[in-house]
PDB file of C-alpha atoms in Angstrom:
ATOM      1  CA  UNK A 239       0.000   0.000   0.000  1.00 85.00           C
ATOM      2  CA  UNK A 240       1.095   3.727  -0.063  1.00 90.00           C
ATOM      3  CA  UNK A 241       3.112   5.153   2.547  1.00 93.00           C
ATOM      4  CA  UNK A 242       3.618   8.558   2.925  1.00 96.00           C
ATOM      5  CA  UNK A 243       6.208  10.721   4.777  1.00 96.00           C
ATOM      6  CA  UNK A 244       6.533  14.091   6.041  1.00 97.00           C
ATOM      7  CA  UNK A 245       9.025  16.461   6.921  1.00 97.00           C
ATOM      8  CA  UNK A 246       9.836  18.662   9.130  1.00 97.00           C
ATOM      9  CA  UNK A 247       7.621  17.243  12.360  1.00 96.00           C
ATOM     10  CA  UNK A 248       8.206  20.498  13.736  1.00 97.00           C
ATOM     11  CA  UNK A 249       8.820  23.975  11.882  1.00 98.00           C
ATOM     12  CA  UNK A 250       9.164  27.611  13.704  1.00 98.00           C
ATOM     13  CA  UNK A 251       9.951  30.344  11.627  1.00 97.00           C
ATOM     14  CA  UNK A 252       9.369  34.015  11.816  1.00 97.00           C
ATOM     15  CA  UNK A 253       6.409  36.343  10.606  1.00 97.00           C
ATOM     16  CA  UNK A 254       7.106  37.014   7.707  1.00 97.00           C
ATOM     17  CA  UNK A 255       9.594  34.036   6.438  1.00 97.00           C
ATOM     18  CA  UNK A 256       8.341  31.499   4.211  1.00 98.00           C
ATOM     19  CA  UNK A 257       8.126  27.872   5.614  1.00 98.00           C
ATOM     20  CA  UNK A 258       8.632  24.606   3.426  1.00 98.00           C
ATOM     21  CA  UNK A 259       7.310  21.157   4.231  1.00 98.00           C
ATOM     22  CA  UNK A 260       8.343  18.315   2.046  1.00 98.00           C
ATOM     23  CA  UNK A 261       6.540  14.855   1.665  1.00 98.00           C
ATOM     24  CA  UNK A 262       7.345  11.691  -0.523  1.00 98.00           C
ATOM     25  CA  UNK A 263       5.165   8.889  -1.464  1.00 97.00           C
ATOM     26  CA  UNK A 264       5.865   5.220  -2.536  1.00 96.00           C
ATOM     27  CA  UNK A 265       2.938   4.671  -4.989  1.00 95.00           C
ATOM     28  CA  UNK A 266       3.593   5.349  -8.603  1.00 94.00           C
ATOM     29  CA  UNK A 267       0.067   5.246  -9.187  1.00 92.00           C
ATOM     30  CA  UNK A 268      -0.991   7.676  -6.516  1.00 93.00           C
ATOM     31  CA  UNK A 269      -2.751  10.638  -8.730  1.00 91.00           C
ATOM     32  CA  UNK A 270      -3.728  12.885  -5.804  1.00 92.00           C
ATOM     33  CA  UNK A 271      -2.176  15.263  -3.099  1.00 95.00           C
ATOM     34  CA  UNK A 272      -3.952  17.226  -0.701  1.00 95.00           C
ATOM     35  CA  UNK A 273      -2.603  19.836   1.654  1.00 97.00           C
ATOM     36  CA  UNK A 274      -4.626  19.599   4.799  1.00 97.00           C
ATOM     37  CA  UNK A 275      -4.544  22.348   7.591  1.00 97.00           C
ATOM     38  CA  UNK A 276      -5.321  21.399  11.363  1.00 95.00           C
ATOM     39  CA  UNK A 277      -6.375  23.364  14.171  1.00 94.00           C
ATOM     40  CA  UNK A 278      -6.190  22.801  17.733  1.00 90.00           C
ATOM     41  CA  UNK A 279      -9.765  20.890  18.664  1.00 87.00           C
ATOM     42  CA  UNK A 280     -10.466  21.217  15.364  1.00 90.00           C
ATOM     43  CA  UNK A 281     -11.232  18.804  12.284  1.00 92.00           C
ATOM     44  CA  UNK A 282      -8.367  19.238   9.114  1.00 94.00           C
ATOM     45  CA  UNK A 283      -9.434  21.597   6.913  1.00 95.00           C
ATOM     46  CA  UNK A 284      -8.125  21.332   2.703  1.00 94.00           C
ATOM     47  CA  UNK A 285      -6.148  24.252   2.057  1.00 96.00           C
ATOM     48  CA  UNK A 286      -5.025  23.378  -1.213  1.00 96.00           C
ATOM     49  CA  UNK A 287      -4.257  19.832  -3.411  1.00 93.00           C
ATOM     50  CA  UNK A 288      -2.696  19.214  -6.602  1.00 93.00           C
ATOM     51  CA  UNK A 289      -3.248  16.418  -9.146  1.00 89.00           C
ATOM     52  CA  UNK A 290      -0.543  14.544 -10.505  1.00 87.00           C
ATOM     53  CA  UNK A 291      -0.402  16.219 -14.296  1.00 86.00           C
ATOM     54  CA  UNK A 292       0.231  19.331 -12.810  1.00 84.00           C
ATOM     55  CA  UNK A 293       3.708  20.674 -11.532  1.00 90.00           C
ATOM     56  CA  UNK A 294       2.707  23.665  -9.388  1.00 94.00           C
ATOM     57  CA  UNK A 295      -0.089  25.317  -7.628  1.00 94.00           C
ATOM     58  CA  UNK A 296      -0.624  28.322  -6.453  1.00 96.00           C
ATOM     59  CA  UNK A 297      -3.280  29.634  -4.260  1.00 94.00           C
ATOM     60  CA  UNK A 298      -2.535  33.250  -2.765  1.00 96.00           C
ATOM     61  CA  UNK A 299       0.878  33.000  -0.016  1.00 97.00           C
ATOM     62  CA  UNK A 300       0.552  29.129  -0.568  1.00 98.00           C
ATOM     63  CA  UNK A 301       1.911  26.839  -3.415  1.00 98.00           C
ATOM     64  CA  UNK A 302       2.675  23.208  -3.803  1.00 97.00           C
ATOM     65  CA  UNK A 303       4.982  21.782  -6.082  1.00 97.00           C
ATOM     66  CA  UNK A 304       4.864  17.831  -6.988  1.00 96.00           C
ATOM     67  CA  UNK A 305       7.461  16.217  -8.767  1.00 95.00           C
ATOM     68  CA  UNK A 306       6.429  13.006  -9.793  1.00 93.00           C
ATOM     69  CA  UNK A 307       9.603  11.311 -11.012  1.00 94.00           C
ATOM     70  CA  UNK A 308      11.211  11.519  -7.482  1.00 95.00           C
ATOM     71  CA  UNK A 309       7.958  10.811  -5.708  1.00 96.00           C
ATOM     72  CA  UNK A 310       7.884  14.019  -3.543  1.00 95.00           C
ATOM     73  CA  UNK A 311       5.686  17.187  -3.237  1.00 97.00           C
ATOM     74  CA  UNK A 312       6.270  20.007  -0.965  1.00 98.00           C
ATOM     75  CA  UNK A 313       3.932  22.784   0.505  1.00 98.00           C
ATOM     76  CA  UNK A 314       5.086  26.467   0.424  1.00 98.00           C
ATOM     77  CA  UNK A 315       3.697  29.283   2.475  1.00 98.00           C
ATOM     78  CA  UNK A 316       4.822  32.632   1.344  1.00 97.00           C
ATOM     79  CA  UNK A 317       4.885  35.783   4.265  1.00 97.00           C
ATOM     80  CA  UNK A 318       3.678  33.536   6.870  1.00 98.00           C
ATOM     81  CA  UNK A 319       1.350  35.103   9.652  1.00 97.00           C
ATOM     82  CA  UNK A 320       0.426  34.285  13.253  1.00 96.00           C
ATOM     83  CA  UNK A 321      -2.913  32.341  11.581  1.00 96.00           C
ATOM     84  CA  UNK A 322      -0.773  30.402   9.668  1.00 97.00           C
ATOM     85  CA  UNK A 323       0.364  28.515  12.672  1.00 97.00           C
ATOM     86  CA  UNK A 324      -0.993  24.986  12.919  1.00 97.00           C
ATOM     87  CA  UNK A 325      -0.377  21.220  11.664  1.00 96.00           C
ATOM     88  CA  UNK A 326      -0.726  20.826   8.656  1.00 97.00           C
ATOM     89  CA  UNK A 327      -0.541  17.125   6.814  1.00 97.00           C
ATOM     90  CA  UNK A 328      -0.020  16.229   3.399  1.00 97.00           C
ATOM     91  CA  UNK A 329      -1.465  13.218   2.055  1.00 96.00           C
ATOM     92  CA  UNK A 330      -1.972  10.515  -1.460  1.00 95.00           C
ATOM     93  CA  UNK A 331      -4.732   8.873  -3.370  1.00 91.00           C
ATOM     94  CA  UNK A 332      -4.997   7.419  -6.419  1.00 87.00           C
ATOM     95  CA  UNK A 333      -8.461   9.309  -7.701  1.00 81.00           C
ATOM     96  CA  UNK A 334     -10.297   6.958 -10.054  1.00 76.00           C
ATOM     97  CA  UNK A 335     -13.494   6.972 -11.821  1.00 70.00           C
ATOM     98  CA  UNK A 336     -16.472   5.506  -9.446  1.00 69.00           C
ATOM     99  CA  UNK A 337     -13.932   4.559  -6.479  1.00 75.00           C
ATOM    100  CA  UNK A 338     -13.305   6.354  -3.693  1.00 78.00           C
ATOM    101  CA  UNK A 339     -10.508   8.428  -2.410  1.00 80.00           C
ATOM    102  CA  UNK A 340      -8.442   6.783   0.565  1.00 87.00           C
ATOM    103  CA  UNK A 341      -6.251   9.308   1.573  1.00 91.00           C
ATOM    104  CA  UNK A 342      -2.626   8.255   3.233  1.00 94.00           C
ATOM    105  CA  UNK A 343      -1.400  10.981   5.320  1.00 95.00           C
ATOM    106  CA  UNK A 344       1.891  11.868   6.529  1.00 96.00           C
ATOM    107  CA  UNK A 345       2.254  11.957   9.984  1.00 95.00           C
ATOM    108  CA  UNK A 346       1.995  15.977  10.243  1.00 95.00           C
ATOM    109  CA  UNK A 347       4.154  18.928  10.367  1.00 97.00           C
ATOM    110  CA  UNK A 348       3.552  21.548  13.349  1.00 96.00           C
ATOM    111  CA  UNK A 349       4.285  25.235  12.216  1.00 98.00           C
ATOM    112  CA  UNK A 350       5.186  27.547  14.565  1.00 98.00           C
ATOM    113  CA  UNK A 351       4.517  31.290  13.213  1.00 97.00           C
ATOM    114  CA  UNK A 352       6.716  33.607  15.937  1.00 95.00           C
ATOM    115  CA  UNK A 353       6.197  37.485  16.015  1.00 89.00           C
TER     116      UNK A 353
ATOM    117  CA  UNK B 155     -24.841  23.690   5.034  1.00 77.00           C
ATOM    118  CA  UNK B 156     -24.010  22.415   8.398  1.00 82.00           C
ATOM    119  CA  UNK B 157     -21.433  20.458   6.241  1.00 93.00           C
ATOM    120  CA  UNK B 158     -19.999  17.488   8.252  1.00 96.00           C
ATOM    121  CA  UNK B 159     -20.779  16.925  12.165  1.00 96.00           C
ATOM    122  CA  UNK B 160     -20.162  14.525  14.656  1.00 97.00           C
ATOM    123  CA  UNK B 161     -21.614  13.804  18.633  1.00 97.00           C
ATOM    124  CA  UNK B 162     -20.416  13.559  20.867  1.00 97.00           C
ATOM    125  CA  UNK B 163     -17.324  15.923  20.902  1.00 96.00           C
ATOM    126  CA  UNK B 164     -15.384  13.931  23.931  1.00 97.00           C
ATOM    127  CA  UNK B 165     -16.771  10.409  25.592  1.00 97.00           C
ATOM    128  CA  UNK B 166     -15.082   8.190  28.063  1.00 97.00           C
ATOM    129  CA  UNK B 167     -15.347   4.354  27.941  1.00 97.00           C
ATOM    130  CA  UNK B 168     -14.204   2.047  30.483  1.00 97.00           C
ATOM    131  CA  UNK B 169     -13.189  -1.160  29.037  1.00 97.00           C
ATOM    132  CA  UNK B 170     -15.320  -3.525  27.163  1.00 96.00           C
ATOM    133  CA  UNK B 171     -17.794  -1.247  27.384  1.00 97.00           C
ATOM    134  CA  UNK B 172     -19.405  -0.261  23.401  1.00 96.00           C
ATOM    135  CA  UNK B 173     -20.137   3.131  21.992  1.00 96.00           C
ATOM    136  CA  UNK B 174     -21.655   4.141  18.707  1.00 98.00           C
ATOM    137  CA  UNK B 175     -19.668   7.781  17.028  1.00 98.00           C
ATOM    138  CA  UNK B 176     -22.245   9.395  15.306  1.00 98.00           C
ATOM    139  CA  UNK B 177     -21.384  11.212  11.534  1.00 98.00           C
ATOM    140  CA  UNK B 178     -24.095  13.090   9.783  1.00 97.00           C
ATOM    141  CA  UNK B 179     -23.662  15.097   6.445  1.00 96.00           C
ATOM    142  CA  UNK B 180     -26.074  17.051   4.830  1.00 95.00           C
ATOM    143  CA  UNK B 181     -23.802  17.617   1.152  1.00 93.00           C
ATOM    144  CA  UNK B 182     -25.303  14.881  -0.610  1.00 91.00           C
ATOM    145  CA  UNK B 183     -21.994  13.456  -1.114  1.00 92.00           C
ATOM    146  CA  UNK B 184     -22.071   9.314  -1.638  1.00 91.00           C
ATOM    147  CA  UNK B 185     -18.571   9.011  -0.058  1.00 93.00           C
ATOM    148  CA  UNK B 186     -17.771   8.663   3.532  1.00 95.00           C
ATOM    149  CA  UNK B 187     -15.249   7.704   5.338  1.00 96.00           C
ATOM    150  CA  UNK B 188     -13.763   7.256   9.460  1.00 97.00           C
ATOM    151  CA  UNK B 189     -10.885   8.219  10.157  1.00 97.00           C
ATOM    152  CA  UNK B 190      -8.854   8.061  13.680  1.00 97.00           C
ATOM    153  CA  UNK B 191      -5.888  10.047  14.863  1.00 95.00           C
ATOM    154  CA  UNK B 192      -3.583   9.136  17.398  1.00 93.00           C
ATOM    155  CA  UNK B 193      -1.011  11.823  18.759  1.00 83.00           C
ATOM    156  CA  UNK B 194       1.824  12.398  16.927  1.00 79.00           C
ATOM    157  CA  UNK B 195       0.786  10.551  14.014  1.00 84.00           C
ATOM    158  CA  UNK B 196      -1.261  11.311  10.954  1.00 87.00           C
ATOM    159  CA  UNK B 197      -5.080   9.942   9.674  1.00 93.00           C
ATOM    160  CA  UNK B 198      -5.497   6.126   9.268  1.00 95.00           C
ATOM    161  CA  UNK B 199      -8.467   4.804   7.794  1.00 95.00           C
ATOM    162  CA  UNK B 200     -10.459   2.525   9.649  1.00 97.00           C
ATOM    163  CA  UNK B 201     -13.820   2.154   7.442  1.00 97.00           C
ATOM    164  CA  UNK B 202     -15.416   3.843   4.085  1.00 95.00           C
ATOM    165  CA  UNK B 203     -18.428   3.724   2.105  1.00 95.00           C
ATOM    166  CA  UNK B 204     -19.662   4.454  -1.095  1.00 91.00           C
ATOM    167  CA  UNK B 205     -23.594   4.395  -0.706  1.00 91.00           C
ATOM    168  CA  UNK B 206     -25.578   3.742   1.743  1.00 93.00           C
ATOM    169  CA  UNK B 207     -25.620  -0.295   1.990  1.00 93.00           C
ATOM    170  CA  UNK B 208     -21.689  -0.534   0.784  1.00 94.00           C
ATOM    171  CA  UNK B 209     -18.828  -0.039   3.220  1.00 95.00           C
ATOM    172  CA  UNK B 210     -15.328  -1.470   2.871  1.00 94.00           C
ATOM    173  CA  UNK B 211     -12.445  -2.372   5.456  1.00 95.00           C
ATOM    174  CA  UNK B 212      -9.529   0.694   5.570  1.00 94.00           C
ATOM    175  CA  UNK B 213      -6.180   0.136   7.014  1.00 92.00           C
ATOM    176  CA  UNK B 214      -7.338  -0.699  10.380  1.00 95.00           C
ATOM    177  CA  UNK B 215     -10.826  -1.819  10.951  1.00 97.00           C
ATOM    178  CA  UNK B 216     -10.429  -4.412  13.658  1.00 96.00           C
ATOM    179  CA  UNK B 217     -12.156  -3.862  17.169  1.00 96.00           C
ATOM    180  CA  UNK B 218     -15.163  -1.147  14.354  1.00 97.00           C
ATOM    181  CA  UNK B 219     -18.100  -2.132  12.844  1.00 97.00           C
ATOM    182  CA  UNK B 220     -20.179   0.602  10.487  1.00 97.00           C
ATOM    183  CA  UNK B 221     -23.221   0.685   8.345  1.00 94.00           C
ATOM    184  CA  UNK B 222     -24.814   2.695   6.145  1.00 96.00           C
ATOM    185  CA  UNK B 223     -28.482   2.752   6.007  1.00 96.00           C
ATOM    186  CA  UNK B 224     -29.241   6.329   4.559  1.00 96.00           C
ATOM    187  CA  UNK B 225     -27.133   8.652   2.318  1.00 95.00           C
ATOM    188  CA  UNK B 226     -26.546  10.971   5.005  1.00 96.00           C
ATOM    189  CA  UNK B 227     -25.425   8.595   8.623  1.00 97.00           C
ATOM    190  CA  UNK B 228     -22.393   6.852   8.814  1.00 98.00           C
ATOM    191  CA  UNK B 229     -21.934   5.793  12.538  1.00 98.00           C
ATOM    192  CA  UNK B 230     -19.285   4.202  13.616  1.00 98.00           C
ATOM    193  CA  UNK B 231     -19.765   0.947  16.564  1.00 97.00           C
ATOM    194  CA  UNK B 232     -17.334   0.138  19.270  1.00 96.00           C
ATOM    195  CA  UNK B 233     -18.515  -3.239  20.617  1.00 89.00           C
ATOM    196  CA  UNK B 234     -15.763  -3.981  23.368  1.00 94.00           C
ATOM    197  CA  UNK B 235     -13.560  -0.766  24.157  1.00 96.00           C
ATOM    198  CA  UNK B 236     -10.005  -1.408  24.920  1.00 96.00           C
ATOM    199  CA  UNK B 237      -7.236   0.966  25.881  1.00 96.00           C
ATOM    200  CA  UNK B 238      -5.552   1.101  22.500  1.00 95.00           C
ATOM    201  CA  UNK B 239      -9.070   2.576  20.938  1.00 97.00           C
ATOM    202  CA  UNK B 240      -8.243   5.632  22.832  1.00 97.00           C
ATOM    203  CA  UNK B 241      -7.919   8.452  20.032  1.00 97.00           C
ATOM    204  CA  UNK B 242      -9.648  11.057  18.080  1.00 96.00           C
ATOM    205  CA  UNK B 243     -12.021  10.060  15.065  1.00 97.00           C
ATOM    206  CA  UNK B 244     -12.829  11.774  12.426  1.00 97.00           C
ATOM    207  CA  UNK B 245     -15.522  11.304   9.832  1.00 97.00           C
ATOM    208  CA  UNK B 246     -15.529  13.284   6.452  1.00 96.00           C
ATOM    209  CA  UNK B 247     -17.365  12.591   3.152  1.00 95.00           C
ATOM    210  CA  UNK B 248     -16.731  13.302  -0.333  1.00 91.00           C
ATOM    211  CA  UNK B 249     -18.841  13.639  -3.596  1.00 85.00           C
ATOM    212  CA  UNK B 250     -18.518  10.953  -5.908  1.00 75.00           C
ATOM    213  CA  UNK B 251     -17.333  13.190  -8.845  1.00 67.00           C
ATOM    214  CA  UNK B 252     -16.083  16.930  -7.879  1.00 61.00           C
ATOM    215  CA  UNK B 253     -15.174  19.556  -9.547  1.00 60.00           C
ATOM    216  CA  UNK B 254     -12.481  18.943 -12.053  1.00 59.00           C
ATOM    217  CA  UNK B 255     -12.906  15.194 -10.822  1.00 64.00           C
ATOM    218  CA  UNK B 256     -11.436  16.026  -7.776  1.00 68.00           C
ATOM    219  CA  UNK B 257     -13.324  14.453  -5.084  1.00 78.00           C
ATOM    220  CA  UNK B 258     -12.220  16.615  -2.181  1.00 86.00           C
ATOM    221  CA  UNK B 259     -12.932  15.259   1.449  1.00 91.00           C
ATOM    222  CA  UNK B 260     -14.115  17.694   4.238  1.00 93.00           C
ATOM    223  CA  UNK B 261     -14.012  16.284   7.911  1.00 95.00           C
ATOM    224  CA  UNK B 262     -15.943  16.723  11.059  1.00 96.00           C
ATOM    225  CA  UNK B 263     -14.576  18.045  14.007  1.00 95.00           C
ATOM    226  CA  UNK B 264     -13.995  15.045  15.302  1.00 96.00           C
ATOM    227  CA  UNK B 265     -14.693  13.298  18.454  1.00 97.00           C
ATOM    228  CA  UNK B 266     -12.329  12.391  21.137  1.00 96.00           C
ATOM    229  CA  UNK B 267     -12.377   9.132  22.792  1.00 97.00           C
ATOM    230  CA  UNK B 268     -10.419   8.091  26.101  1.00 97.00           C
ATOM    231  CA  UNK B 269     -11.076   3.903  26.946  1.00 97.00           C
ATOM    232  CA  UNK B 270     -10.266   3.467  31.166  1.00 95.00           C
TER     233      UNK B 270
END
């Protein structure tokens, strides 16, 4: 099955830096990645996905970038704010016709925004 | 919308003792799906279903039981709680063709379980 991982498990960084988060998956056939956002007591929340014949997405201070070849995609948050502070989780499907979607997530990535 | 919610919010169990997690959705969407999250770690999938009548085993299903009588329920059964059930579990639902044919999931706020 797929297995996804996530890195860094932890990230602090400073108002107004940008903050990376990389994941890699292990199925080829995986056609899906969504960015998920998590806050505290709360459910995860898309922020932003990208399908696998696209390289880049942008959406406003956040982008994700999936290269398929080496089996990674990364999250990028541009002029990060207090809000941005959370866990967020990336995570792989293969998205078919008539079957459903079941997402593997990475274990999670905890941003720190500091003022 | 209300969207996706779940009751109750926080529950404690003492061993052996069952529990039913309640999911509601009022999207229309065909998809659903449980989810639980232990600390530290990311979503596994413990049961989906594509209509009501047809659900399917996830990664880990044992010690869960679901159904799926109506479009909109998807409850999820504990028969006999044990200590390593203790978690949060989220429910979310998808449409069965989105935009684009991206069938985007939206979760529930979740419900936190602790099993004594």
């Amino acid at each position: 099955g797929e297995n996804v991982e996530q890195h860094p498990s932890t990230l602090s960084v400073q108002e107004g830096d940008s903050a990376v988060i990389k994941c890699t998956y292990s199925d080829s056939a995986s056609n899906y990645f969504p960015w998920y956002k998590q806050e505290l007591g709360k459910g995860p929340q898309l922020i932003i996905d990208i399908r696998s014949n696209v390289g880049e997405k942008k959406d406003q201070r956040i982008a994700v970038t999936l290269n398929k070849t080496a089996k990674h995609f990364s999250l990028h948050i541009t002029e990060t704010q207090p809000e941005d502070s959370a866990v967020y989780f990336c995570a792989a499907t293969i998205q078919g016709t008539g079957t459903a979607s079941k997402l593997t997530f990475g274990t999670g990535t905890r941003l720190q925004v500091t003022l | 919308n209300a969207g996706v919610t779940q009751t109750p919010k926080f529950r404690i169990l003492k061993i052996g003792q069952s529990m039913t997690l309640q999911c509601a959705q009022d999207m229309n969407h065909n998809y659903m799906y449980w989810y639980r999250q232990d600390p530290g770690m990311g979503l596994k999938l413990i049961y989906y279903s594509v209509g009501a009548g047809i659900t399917d085993k996830g990664e880990v299903p044992n010690g869960y039981n679901v159904s799926r009588s109506t479009t909109e329920d998807f409850p999820l059964r504990l028969e006999l709680a044990a200590p390593s059930q203790t978690s949060v579990y989220f429910c979310a639902s998808s449409s069965r063709s989105g935009l684009a044919g991206v069938k985007t999931q939206y979760f529930g706020p979740g419900t936190r379980l602790l099993v004594l």
